[in-house]
């Protein structure tokens, strides 16, 4: 009886080959069934068509097949094993009436994973033969096989069991195998045996045990079955075990490595920087969430592709070939680069690329960490622009100051210079009328006039200034245009349709900016014709200055080093105004000045 029960549970071991051979020696067979009552794996069926059979109806007569189906269905539905003797008639060949009838001891039970049902049939005549023949077979098995009572004292062990503990079989009989269980495992083992009952007599269980030296730990996996009589009284336990220490330790190491890798993967995936790994040919192996967000590609879209195809990259001060050469030489590279997302958005990044080597020191891949530096670069550019603007304004201030002195010098020359000339002619005429005694006084007057003239010339070398005699904007613009016409021959076509009052500050700013624009026309446009429109649009003053010259290069419009444009824009900003410059299709340059009047 115990041998049959050992076989029942032994079929669930990792290496059941020896048990299957024992089944064959006992004149039995084994079949597996799924929940649809379809045949799976079979062993030692006494008919040739067994491998082709799909259901029990392909193997047995209809009557026997129906009986077996009921048994199998009952085991599936209740989960309780079936044990009994049944006479079965096999069909020898498909479609034939010839039969082979035998009586079998049947065991039908669910496997531990509850995904299949095992039907084990043994020849009762063979089971009654000399048990010593089969004990020799058990002793040849690599699995640990034993029997023990309710106090866990051993009544049988095979050779593999005795060898495992370094003892002879007779040295173990009558002793409790529980003593070899590791101390911390004992409560778990004790609770385990409480779960075995007539309804659930079998179970798989694993625990740590100690070798006789008390130091070497081994991981044993057992298939145990509790045998009960017809009245439900306990008879004995039977067990089939395997030493799975190496397998368990490998699985444990793999599980720990899996957890560690999962932790690293989660860490990488939640990093704020993009982390991308490639093989040594730059084919993408991993792509974290930050990379998905930045470049707008999912990981599934890019895996296996060359990173240069997915993320186009350029460099401002170095070529791609130079980057690769430095990377190959040093095993790493860092620097700024310009990349583009899936939708073509320009991305400035700080890239850190590092070569990865395997245990043999061979190049195995590349890890790239990219940090989005667009905000930083924008701030840097703004800082540079502000610094350049400040420098330009300081230079412009000096120039404007000099311009004002030049204008003052021109005014002094036009007024005092003419008067000094007239005075000189008057003194010359007076000399003819004076006596010789009076002429020395005249000579003193000449000397004084000469000193004044010399002083005036010295002052005129430093001073020239624009004097806005009229704070109204239209007369100021007209006066400025007349001066440019007189001095440079510039023809200004004026359309000054404006009659709203403006502050003196606005008049001054408009005058200064217009003066600069007209100067630019003279210097750069190569024309002597300019049109001006002045108008009021609701609460805004608009002055348009358009010439028909050679035009302006677009790059100069936004060039931070264009000091003249910076000075004009900064002046207009003082009164909330702005300056825009366009290059019309028909040529020339159009400058639009806008200033709020409120």
mmCIF file of C-alpha atoms in Angstrom, residues 55-376:
data_model
loop_
_atom_site.group_PDB
_atom_site.id
_atom_site.type_symbol
_atom_site.label_atom_id
_atom_site.label_comp_id
_atom_site.label_asym_id
_atom_site.label_seq_id
_atom_site.Cartn_x
_atom_site.Cartn_y
_atom_site.Cartn_z
ATOM 1 C CA UNK A 55 -10.246 11.204 -24.769
ATOM 2 C CA UNK A 56 -10.890 8.055 -22.744
ATOM 3 C CA UNK A 57 -13.383 6.994 -25.444
ATOM 4 C CA UNK A 58 -10.442 6.449 -27.787
ATOM 5 C CA UNK A 59 -8.890 3.973 -25.318
ATOM 6 C CA UNK A 60 -11.679 2.109 -23.552
ATOM 7 C CA UNK A 61 -15.107 0.697 -24.233
ATOM 8 C CA UNK A 62 -17.990 3.135 -23.950
ATOM 9 C CA UNK A 63 -19.075 1.723 -20.602
ATOM 10 C CA UNK A 64 -15.615 1.957 -19.057
ATOM 11 C CA UNK A 65 -15.016 5.364 -20.625
ATOM 12 C CA UNK A 66 -18.231 6.756 -19.131
ATOM 13 C CA UNK A 67 -17.274 5.361 -15.721
ATOM 14 C CA UNK A 68 -13.829 6.960 -15.896
ATOM 15 C CA UNK A 69 -15.303 10.267 -17.074
ATOM 16 C CA UNK A 70 -17.550 10.350 -14.014
ATOM 17 C CA UNK A 71 -14.578 9.696 -11.714
ATOM 18 C CA UNK A 72 -12.440 12.339 -13.406
ATOM 19 C CA UNK A 73 -15.295 14.886 -13.398
ATOM 20 C CA UNK A 74 -15.905 14.270 -9.687
ATOM 21 C CA UNK A 75 -12.237 14.801 -8.809
ATOM 22 C CA UNK A 76 -12.133 18.033 -10.831
ATOM 23 C CA UNK A 77 -15.283 19.385 -9.199
ATOM 24 C CA UNK A 78 -14.524 18.413 -5.564
ATOM 25 C CA UNK A 79 -10.754 18.425 -5.536
ATOM 26 C CA UNK A 80 -10.817 15.148 -3.554
ATOM 27 C CA UNK A 81 -8.719 12.234 -4.755
ATOM 28 C CA UNK A 82 -10.265 8.923 -5.871
ATOM 29 C CA UNK A 83 -8.848 5.527 -4.874
ATOM 30 C CA UNK A 84 -10.296 2.154 -5.874
ATOM 31 C CA UNK A 85 -10.069 -0.982 -7.994
ATOM 32 C CA UNK A 86 -11.569 -0.982 -11.469
ATOM 33 C CA UNK A 87 -11.632 -3.431 -14.360
ATOM 34 C CA UNK A 88 -10.830 -1.719 -17.648
ATOM 35 C CA UNK A 89 -11.166 -3.015 -21.204
ATOM 36 C CA UNK A 90 -8.749 -1.450 -23.736
ATOM 37 C CA UNK A 91 -9.426 -1.212 -27.437
ATOM 38 C CA UNK A 92 -6.490 -2.882 -29.164
ATOM 39 C CA UNK A 93 -6.870 -1.018 -32.471
ATOM 40 C CA UNK A 94 -9.118 1.876 -33.557
ATOM 41 C CA UNK A 95 -12.348 0.674 -35.091
ATOM 42 C CA UNK A 96 -11.807 -2.950 -33.939
ATOM 43 C CA UNK A 97 -13.844 -4.951 -31.432
ATOM 44 C CA UNK A 98 -10.857 -6.841 -29.996
ATOM 45 C CA UNK A 99 -10.337 -5.944 -26.337
ATOM 46 C CA UNK A 100 -7.775 -6.394 -23.556
ATOM 47 C CA UNK A 101 -9.306 -6.462 -20.082
ATOM 48 C CA UNK A 102 -7.366 -6.034 -16.848
ATOM 49 C CA UNK A 103 -8.047 -5.093 -13.259
ATOM 50 C CA UNK A 104 -6.250 -2.022 -11.912
ATOM 51 C CA UNK A 105 -5.757 -0.200 -8.649
ATOM 52 C CA UNK A 106 -6.680 3.406 -9.605
ATOM 53 C CA UNK A 107 -5.584 6.689 -8.063
ATOM 54 C CA UNK A 108 -7.065 9.922 -9.523
ATOM 55 C CA UNK A 109 -5.971 13.230 -8.001
ATOM 56 C CA UNK A 110 -5.237 16.842 -8.872
ATOM 57 C CA UNK A 111 -1.638 17.942 -9.320
ATOM 58 C CA UNK A 112 -0.316 20.580 -6.943
ATOM 59 C CA UNK A 113 -0.737 23.381 -9.492
ATOM 60 C CA UNK A 114 -4.410 22.338 -9.905
ATOM 61 C CA UNK A 115 -3.986 22.659 -13.674
ATOM 62 C CA UNK A 116 -4.046 18.942 -14.469
ATOM 63 C CA UNK A 117 -5.467 15.686 -13.139
ATOM 64 C CA UNK A 118 -3.284 12.580 -12.844
ATOM 65 C CA UNK A 119 -4.725 9.083 -13.279
ATOM 66 C CA UNK A 120 -2.374 6.363 -11.961
ATOM 67 C CA UNK A 121 -3.229 2.710 -12.559
ATOM 68 C CA UNK A 122 -1.213 -0.153 -11.006
ATOM 69 C CA UNK A 123 -1.588 -3.898 -11.470
ATOM 70 C CA UNK A 124 -2.762 -5.292 -8.082
ATOM 71 C CA UNK A 125 -1.209 -8.643 -8.849
ATOM 72 C CA UNK A 126 2.213 -7.065 -9.279
ATOM 73 C CA UNK A 127 1.740 -5.086 -6.080
ATOM 74 C CA UNK A 128 1.260 -8.320 -4.118
ATOM 75 C CA UNK A 129 4.564 -9.788 -5.307
ATOM 76 C CA UNK A 130 7.709 -9.789 -3.192
ATOM 77 C CA UNK A 131 8.116 -6.194 -2.072
ATOM 78 C CA UNK A 132 11.864 -6.585 -1.789
ATOM 79 C CA UNK A 133 12.111 -6.453 -5.580
ATOM 80 C CA UNK A 134 10.622 -2.981 -5.586
ATOM 81 C CA UNK A 135 12.560 -1.842 -2.566
ATOM 82 C CA UNK A 136 15.711 -2.388 -4.574
ATOM 83 C CA UNK A 137 14.233 -0.113 -7.231
ATOM 84 C CA UNK A 138 13.490 2.526 -4.588
ATOM 85 C CA UNK A 139 17.053 2.337 -3.368
ATOM 86 C CA UNK A 140 18.294 3.047 -6.865
ATOM 87 C CA UNK A 141 16.251 6.245 -7.078
ATOM 88 C CA UNK A 142 17.937 9.653 -6.558
ATOM 89 C CA UNK A 143 14.912 11.015 -4.673
ATOM 90 C CA UNK A 144 14.684 10.783 -0.861
ATOM 91 C CA UNK A 145 11.855 8.352 0.065
ATOM 92 C CA UNK A 146 10.624 7.646 3.601
ATOM 93 C CA UNK A 147 7.735 6.548 5.801
ATOM 94 C CA UNK A 148 7.062 7.845 9.313
ATOM 95 C CA UNK A 149 4.417 7.836 12.052
ATOM 96 C CA UNK A 150 2.462 10.607 13.700
ATOM 97 C CA UNK A 151 5.453 11.399 15.935
ATOM 98 C CA UNK A 152 7.534 11.838 12.745
ATOM 99 C CA UNK A 153 9.640 8.774 13.607
ATOM 100 C CA UNK A 154 10.983 7.016 10.542
ATOM 101 C CA UNK A 155 9.892 3.458 9.685
ATOM 102 C CA UNK A 156 11.536 3.312 6.247
ATOM 103 C CA UNK A 157 14.170 5.282 4.340
ATOM 104 C CA UNK A 158 15.757 4.494 0.986
ATOM 105 C CA UNK A 159 19.482 4.622 0.285
ATOM 106 C CA UNK A 160 19.368 8.188 -1.100
ATOM 107 C CA UNK A 161 17.737 9.388 2.140
ATOM 108 C CA UNK A 162 20.343 7.664 4.327
ATOM 109 C CA UNK A 163 23.238 8.886 2.168
ATOM 110 C CA UNK A 164 21.953 12.455 2.380
ATOM 111 C CA UNK A 165 22.326 12.421 6.163
ATOM 112 C CA UNK A 166 25.542 10.344 6.088
ATOM 113 C CA UNK A 167 23.964 7.412 7.915
ATOM 114 C CA UNK A 168 22.996 3.816 7.294
ATOM 115 C CA UNK A 169 19.245 3.215 6.876
ATOM 116 C CA UNK A 170 19.016 1.207 10.124
ATOM 117 C CA UNK A 171 20.658 4.072 12.040
ATOM 118 C CA UNK A 172 17.772 6.360 11.109
ATOM 119 C CA UNK A 173 14.825 4.055 11.761
ATOM 120 C CA UNK A 174 12.892 4.909 14.902
ATOM 121 C CA UNK A 175 14.324 8.426 14.990
ATOM 122 C CA UNK A 176 12.439 11.629 14.214
ATOM 123 C CA UNK A 177 13.521 13.410 11.058
ATOM 124 C CA UNK A 178 12.147 16.568 12.702
ATOM 125 C CA UNK A 179 15.383 16.835 14.715
ATOM 126 C CA UNK A 180 17.309 17.661 11.515
ATOM 127 C CA UNK A 181 15.030 20.582 10.648
ATOM 128 C CA UNK A 182 16.683 23.978 11.165
ATOM 129 C CA UNK A 183 15.468 25.593 14.379
ATOM 130 C CA UNK A 184 13.815 28.618 12.746
ATOM 131 C CA UNK A 185 11.973 26.296 10.353
ATOM 132 C CA UNK A 186 10.481 24.005 13.020
ATOM 133 C CA UNK A 187 7.308 26.060 13.733
ATOM 134 C CA UNK A 188 6.532 26.189 10.013
ATOM 135 C CA UNK A 189 6.994 22.413 9.673
ATOM 136 C CA UNK A 190 4.834 21.758 12.730
ATOM 137 C CA UNK A 191 1.993 23.905 11.345
ATOM 138 C CA UNK A 192 2.329 22.200 7.978
ATOM 139 C CA UNK A 193 1.345 18.765 9.275
ATOM 140 C CA UNK A 194 -1.782 20.209 10.879
ATOM 141 C CA UNK A 195 -3.096 20.945 7.372
ATOM 142 C CA UNK A 196 -3.082 17.275 6.231
ATOM 143 C CA UNK A 197 -6.459 15.538 6.554
ATOM 144 C CA UNK A 198 -8.514 12.781 4.885
ATOM 145 C CA UNK A 199 -10.037 15.502 2.676
ATOM 146 C CA UNK A 200 -6.631 16.971 1.771
ATOM 147 C CA UNK A 201 -4.128 14.213 2.486
ATOM 148 C CA UNK A 202 -1.233 15.461 0.334
ATOM 149 C CA UNK A 203 0.793 18.622 -0.025
ATOM 150 C CA UNK A 204 4.090 19.931 -1.240
ATOM 151 C CA UNK A 205 6.395 21.523 1.300
ATOM 152 C CA UNK A 206 9.962 22.913 1.436
ATOM 153 C CA UNK A 207 12.250 23.797 4.317
ATOM 154 C CA UNK A 208 15.864 24.173 5.398
ATOM 155 C CA UNK A 209 17.481 21.170 7.046
ATOM 156 C CA UNK A 210 20.909 20.598 8.566
ATOM 157 C CA UNK A 211 23.484 17.995 7.650
ATOM 158 C CA UNK A 212 24.958 15.883 10.530
ATOM 159 C CA UNK A 213 27.756 18.431 11.070
ATOM 160 C CA UNK A 214 25.055 20.935 12.070
ATOM 161 C CA UNK A 215 26.508 23.589 9.779
ATOM 162 C CA UNK A 216 25.686 22.776 6.188
ATOM 163 C CA UNK A 217 22.181 23.925 5.290
ATOM 164 C CA UNK A 218 20.248 22.191 2.513
ATOM 165 C CA UNK A 219 16.917 23.112 0.970
ATOM 166 C CA UNK A 220 14.604 20.088 0.703
ATOM 167 C CA UNK A 221 11.369 19.963 -1.261
ATOM 168 C CA UNK A 222 8.913 17.234 -0.186
ATOM 169 C CA UNK A 223 5.776 15.660 -1.540
ATOM 170 C CA UNK A 224 4.035 14.245 1.572
ATOM 171 C CA UNK A 225 0.865 12.176 1.842
ATOM 172 C CA UNK A 226 -1.043 11.209 4.985
ATOM 173 C CA UNK A 227 -2.703 7.785 4.725
ATOM 174 C CA UNK A 228 -6.031 7.170 6.441
ATOM 175 C CA UNK A 229 -8.178 4.012 6.694
ATOM 176 C CA UNK A 230 -11.825 3.754 5.617
ATOM 177 C CA UNK A 231 -12.958 5.229 8.956
ATOM 178 C CA UNK A 232 -10.621 8.218 8.571
ATOM 179 C CA UNK A 233 -8.121 6.983 11.138
ATOM 180 C CA UNK A 234 -4.525 7.993 10.507
ATOM 181 C CA UNK A 235 -2.157 5.213 9.372
ATOM 182 C CA UNK A 236 1.156 6.803 8.464
ATOM 183 C CA UNK A 237 2.946 9.488 6.438
ATOM 184 C CA UNK A 238 4.859 8.834 3.257
ATOM 185 C CA UNK A 239 7.190 11.286 1.596
ATOM 186 C CA UNK A 240 9.271 11.757 -1.544
ATOM 187 C CA UNK A 241 11.857 14.537 -1.370
ATOM 188 C CA UNK A 242 14.566 16.189 -3.457
ATOM 189 C CA UNK A 243 17.600 18.244 -2.507
ATOM 190 C CA UNK A 244 16.986 21.468 -4.426
ATOM 191 C CA UNK A 245 19.569 23.610 -2.645
ATOM 192 C CA UNK A 246 21.498 24.550 -5.773
ATOM 193 C CA UNK A 247 18.303 25.227 -7.694
ATOM 194 C CA UNK A 248 16.833 27.214 -4.796
ATOM 195 C CA UNK A 249 19.995 29.279 -4.344
ATOM 196 C CA UNK A 250 20.150 30.011 -8.063
ATOM 197 C CA UNK A 251 16.495 30.985 -8.051
ATOM 198 C CA UNK A 252 17.070 33.115 -4.947
ATOM 199 C CA UNK A 253 20.071 34.789 -6.562
ATOM 200 C CA UNK A 254 18.071 35.357 -9.736
ATOM 201 C CA UNK A 255 15.201 36.787 -7.708
ATOM 202 C CA UNK A 256 17.533 39.126 -5.830
ATOM 203 C CA UNK A 257 19.167 40.141 -9.089
ATOM 204 C CA UNK A 258 15.726 40.650 -10.583
ATOM 205 C CA UNK A 259 14.708 42.887 -7.674
ATOM 206 C CA UNK A 260 17.986 44.786 -7.891
ATOM 207 C CA UNK A 261 17.584 45.245 -11.630
ATOM 208 C CA UNK A 262 13.969 46.317 -11.130
ATOM 209 C CA UNK A 263 15.123 48.871 -8.551
ATOM 210 C CA UNK A 264 17.774 50.208 -10.914
ATOM 211 C CA UNK A 265 15.310 50.244 -13.797
ATOM 212 C CA UNK A 266 12.789 52.150 -11.685
ATOM 213 C CA UNK A 267 15.506 54.557 -10.558
ATOM 214 C CA UNK A 268 16.629 55.163 -14.140
ATOM 215 C CA UNK A 269 13.082 55.458 -15.414
ATOM 216 C CA UNK A 270 12.232 58.124 -12.832
ATOM 217 C CA UNK A 271 15.419 60.152 -13.287
ATOM 218 C CA UNK A 272 14.931 63.746 -14.438
ATOM 219 C CA UNK A 273 17.688 63.413 -17.061
ATOM 220 C CA UNK A 274 17.288 61.317 -20.180
ATOM 221 C CA UNK A 275 19.227 58.058 -19.798
ATOM 222 C CA UNK A 276 19.730 56.055 -22.975
ATOM 223 C CA UNK A 277 21.763 52.873 -23.390
ATOM 224 C CA UNK A 278 22.950 51.527 -26.731
ATOM 225 C CA UNK A 279 25.182 48.757 -27.965
ATOM 226 C CA UNK A 280 28.643 49.578 -29.273
ATOM 227 C CA UNK A 281 27.118 50.399 -32.673
ATOM 228 C CA UNK A 282 24.761 52.945 -31.042
ATOM 229 C CA UNK A 283 21.611 50.823 -31.474
ATOM 230 C CA UNK A 284 19.193 51.714 -28.691
ATOM 231 C CA UNK A 285 18.758 49.132 -25.907
ATOM 232 C CA UNK A 286 16.902 51.214 -23.300
ATOM 233 C CA UNK A 287 15.058 54.546 -23.262
ATOM 234 C CA UNK A 288 13.747 55.982 -19.992
ATOM 235 C CA UNK A 289 10.614 58.030 -19.364
ATOM 236 C CA UNK A 290 12.507 61.330 -19.385
ATOM 237 C CA UNK A 291 13.707 60.465 -22.906
ATOM 238 C CA UNK A 292 10.112 59.721 -23.932
ATOM 239 C CA UNK A 293 8.995 63.110 -22.611
ATOM 240 C CA UNK A 294 11.882 65.077 -24.113
ATOM 241 C CA UNK A 295 12.091 63.502 -27.570
ATOM 242 C CA UNK A 296 8.398 62.485 -27.884
ATOM 243 C CA UNK A 297 9.215 58.882 -28.867
ATOM 244 C CA UNK A 298 8.011 55.896 -26.832
ATOM 245 C CA UNK A 299 10.474 53.185 -25.914
ATOM 246 C CA UNK A 300 8.725 50.744 -28.247
ATOM 247 C CA UNK A 301 9.279 53.128 -31.170
ATOM 248 C CA UNK A 302 13.043 53.409 -30.753
ATOM 249 C CA UNK A 303 14.369 50.078 -29.433
ATOM 250 C CA UNK A 304 16.814 48.541 -31.892
ATOM 251 C CA UNK A 305 17.175 51.722 -33.945
ATOM 252 C CA UNK A 306 20.379 53.719 -34.325
ATOM 253 C CA UNK A 307 20.284 56.704 -31.981
ATOM 254 C CA UNK A 308 21.535 59.060 -34.712
ATOM 255 C CA UNK A 309 18.424 58.234 -36.747
ATOM 256 C CA UNK A 310 16.067 58.820 -33.825
ATOM 257 C CA UNK A 311 17.718 61.932 -32.369
ATOM 258 C CA UNK A 312 19.434 64.105 -35.016
ATOM 259 C CA UNK A 313 22.346 65.856 -33.297
ATOM 260 C CA UNK A 314 24.641 68.713 -34.263
ATOM 261 C CA UNK A 315 27.405 70.601 -32.506
ATOM 262 C CA UNK A 316 28.300 74.304 -32.555
ATOM 263 C CA UNK A 317 32.075 74.217 -32.139
ATOM 264 C CA UNK A 318 32.985 70.638 -33.079
ATOM 265 C CA UNK A 319 32.075 68.111 -35.774
ATOM 266 C CA UNK A 320 30.370 64.781 -35.195
ATOM 267 C CA UNK A 321 33.460 62.916 -36.436
ATOM 268 C CA UNK A 322 35.599 64.771 -33.897
ATOM 269 C CA UNK A 323 33.151 63.871 -31.115
ATOM 270 C CA UNK A 324 33.268 60.171 -32.058
ATOM 271 C CA UNK A 325 37.066 60.245 -32.308
ATOM 272 C CA UNK A 326 37.382 61.774 -28.835
ATOM 273 C CA UNK A 327 34.865 59.277 -27.458
ATOM 274 C CA UNK A 328 36.722 56.295 -28.927
ATOM 275 C CA UNK A 329 40.031 57.606 -27.594
ATOM 276 C CA UNK A 330 38.917 58.510 -24.052
ATOM 277 C CA UNK A 331 35.916 56.225 -23.562
ATOM 278 C CA UNK A 332 33.724 59.219 -22.773
ATOM 279 C CA UNK A 333 32.644 62.631 -24.030
ATOM 280 C CA UNK A 334 30.871 65.609 -22.515
ATOM 281 C CA UNK A 335 29.636 68.788 -24.087
ATOM 282 C CA UNK A 336 26.765 70.831 -25.442
ATOM 283 C CA UNK A 337 24.835 69.707 -28.478
ATOM 284 C CA UNK A 338 21.710 70.610 -30.389
ATOM 285 C CA UNK A 339 19.118 67.884 -30.903
ATOM 286 C CA UNK A 340 15.640 67.636 -32.366
ATOM 287 C CA UNK A 341 12.510 65.890 -31.104
ATOM 288 C CA UNK A 342 10.053 63.777 -33.059
ATOM 289 C CA UNK A 343 8.084 66.916 -33.994
ATOM 290 C CA UNK A 344 11.227 68.829 -34.999
ATOM 291 C CA UNK A 345 11.499 70.929 -31.850
ATOM 292 C CA UNK A 346 15.039 72.204 -31.261
ATOM 293 C CA UNK A 347 16.510 71.019 -27.952
ATOM 294 C CA UNK A 348 19.753 72.224 -26.398
ATOM 295 C CA UNK A 349 21.299 69.568 -24.127
ATOM 296 C CA UNK A 350 24.388 68.899 -22.080
ATOM 297 C CA UNK A 351 25.396 65.381 -23.124
ATOM 298 C CA UNK A 352 27.498 62.975 -21.065
ATOM 299 C CA UNK A 353 28.423 59.847 -23.044
ATOM 300 C CA UNK A 354 30.354 56.954 -21.459
ATOM 301 C CA UNK A 355 31.636 53.637 -22.804
ATOM 302 C CA UNK A 356 30.594 50.476 -20.912
ATOM 303 C CA UNK A 357 32.943 47.453 -20.770
ATOM 304 C CA UNK A 358 32.207 43.791 -20.014
ATOM 305 C CA UNK A 359 34.104 41.561 -17.579
ATOM 306 C CA UNK A 360 36.688 40.807 -20.256
ATOM 307 C CA UNK A 361 37.397 44.512 -20.711
ATOM 308 C CA UNK A 362 35.752 44.620 -24.127
ATOM 309 C CA UNK A 363 33.480 47.465 -25.216
ATOM 310 C CA UNK A 364 29.921 46.297 -24.606
ATOM 311 C CA UNK A 365 27.788 49.374 -24.986
ATOM 312 C CA UNK A 366 27.278 53.075 -24.386
ATOM 313 C CA UNK A 367 25.293 55.021 -21.787
ATOM 314 C CA UNK A 368 24.224 58.560 -22.614
ATOM 315 C CA UNK A 369 22.817 61.010 -20.065
ATOM 316 C CA UNK A 370 21.327 64.173 -21.579
ATOM 317 C CA UNK A 371 20.202 67.183 -19.566
ATOM 318 C CA UNK A 372 17.816 69.723 -21.089
ATOM 319 C CA UNK A 373 19.613 73.100 -20.817
ATOM 320 C CA UNK A 374 17.266 75.255 -22.870
ATOM 321 C CA UNK A 375 16.263 77.409 -19.896
ATOM 322 C CA UNK A 376 19.875 77.873 -18.876
#
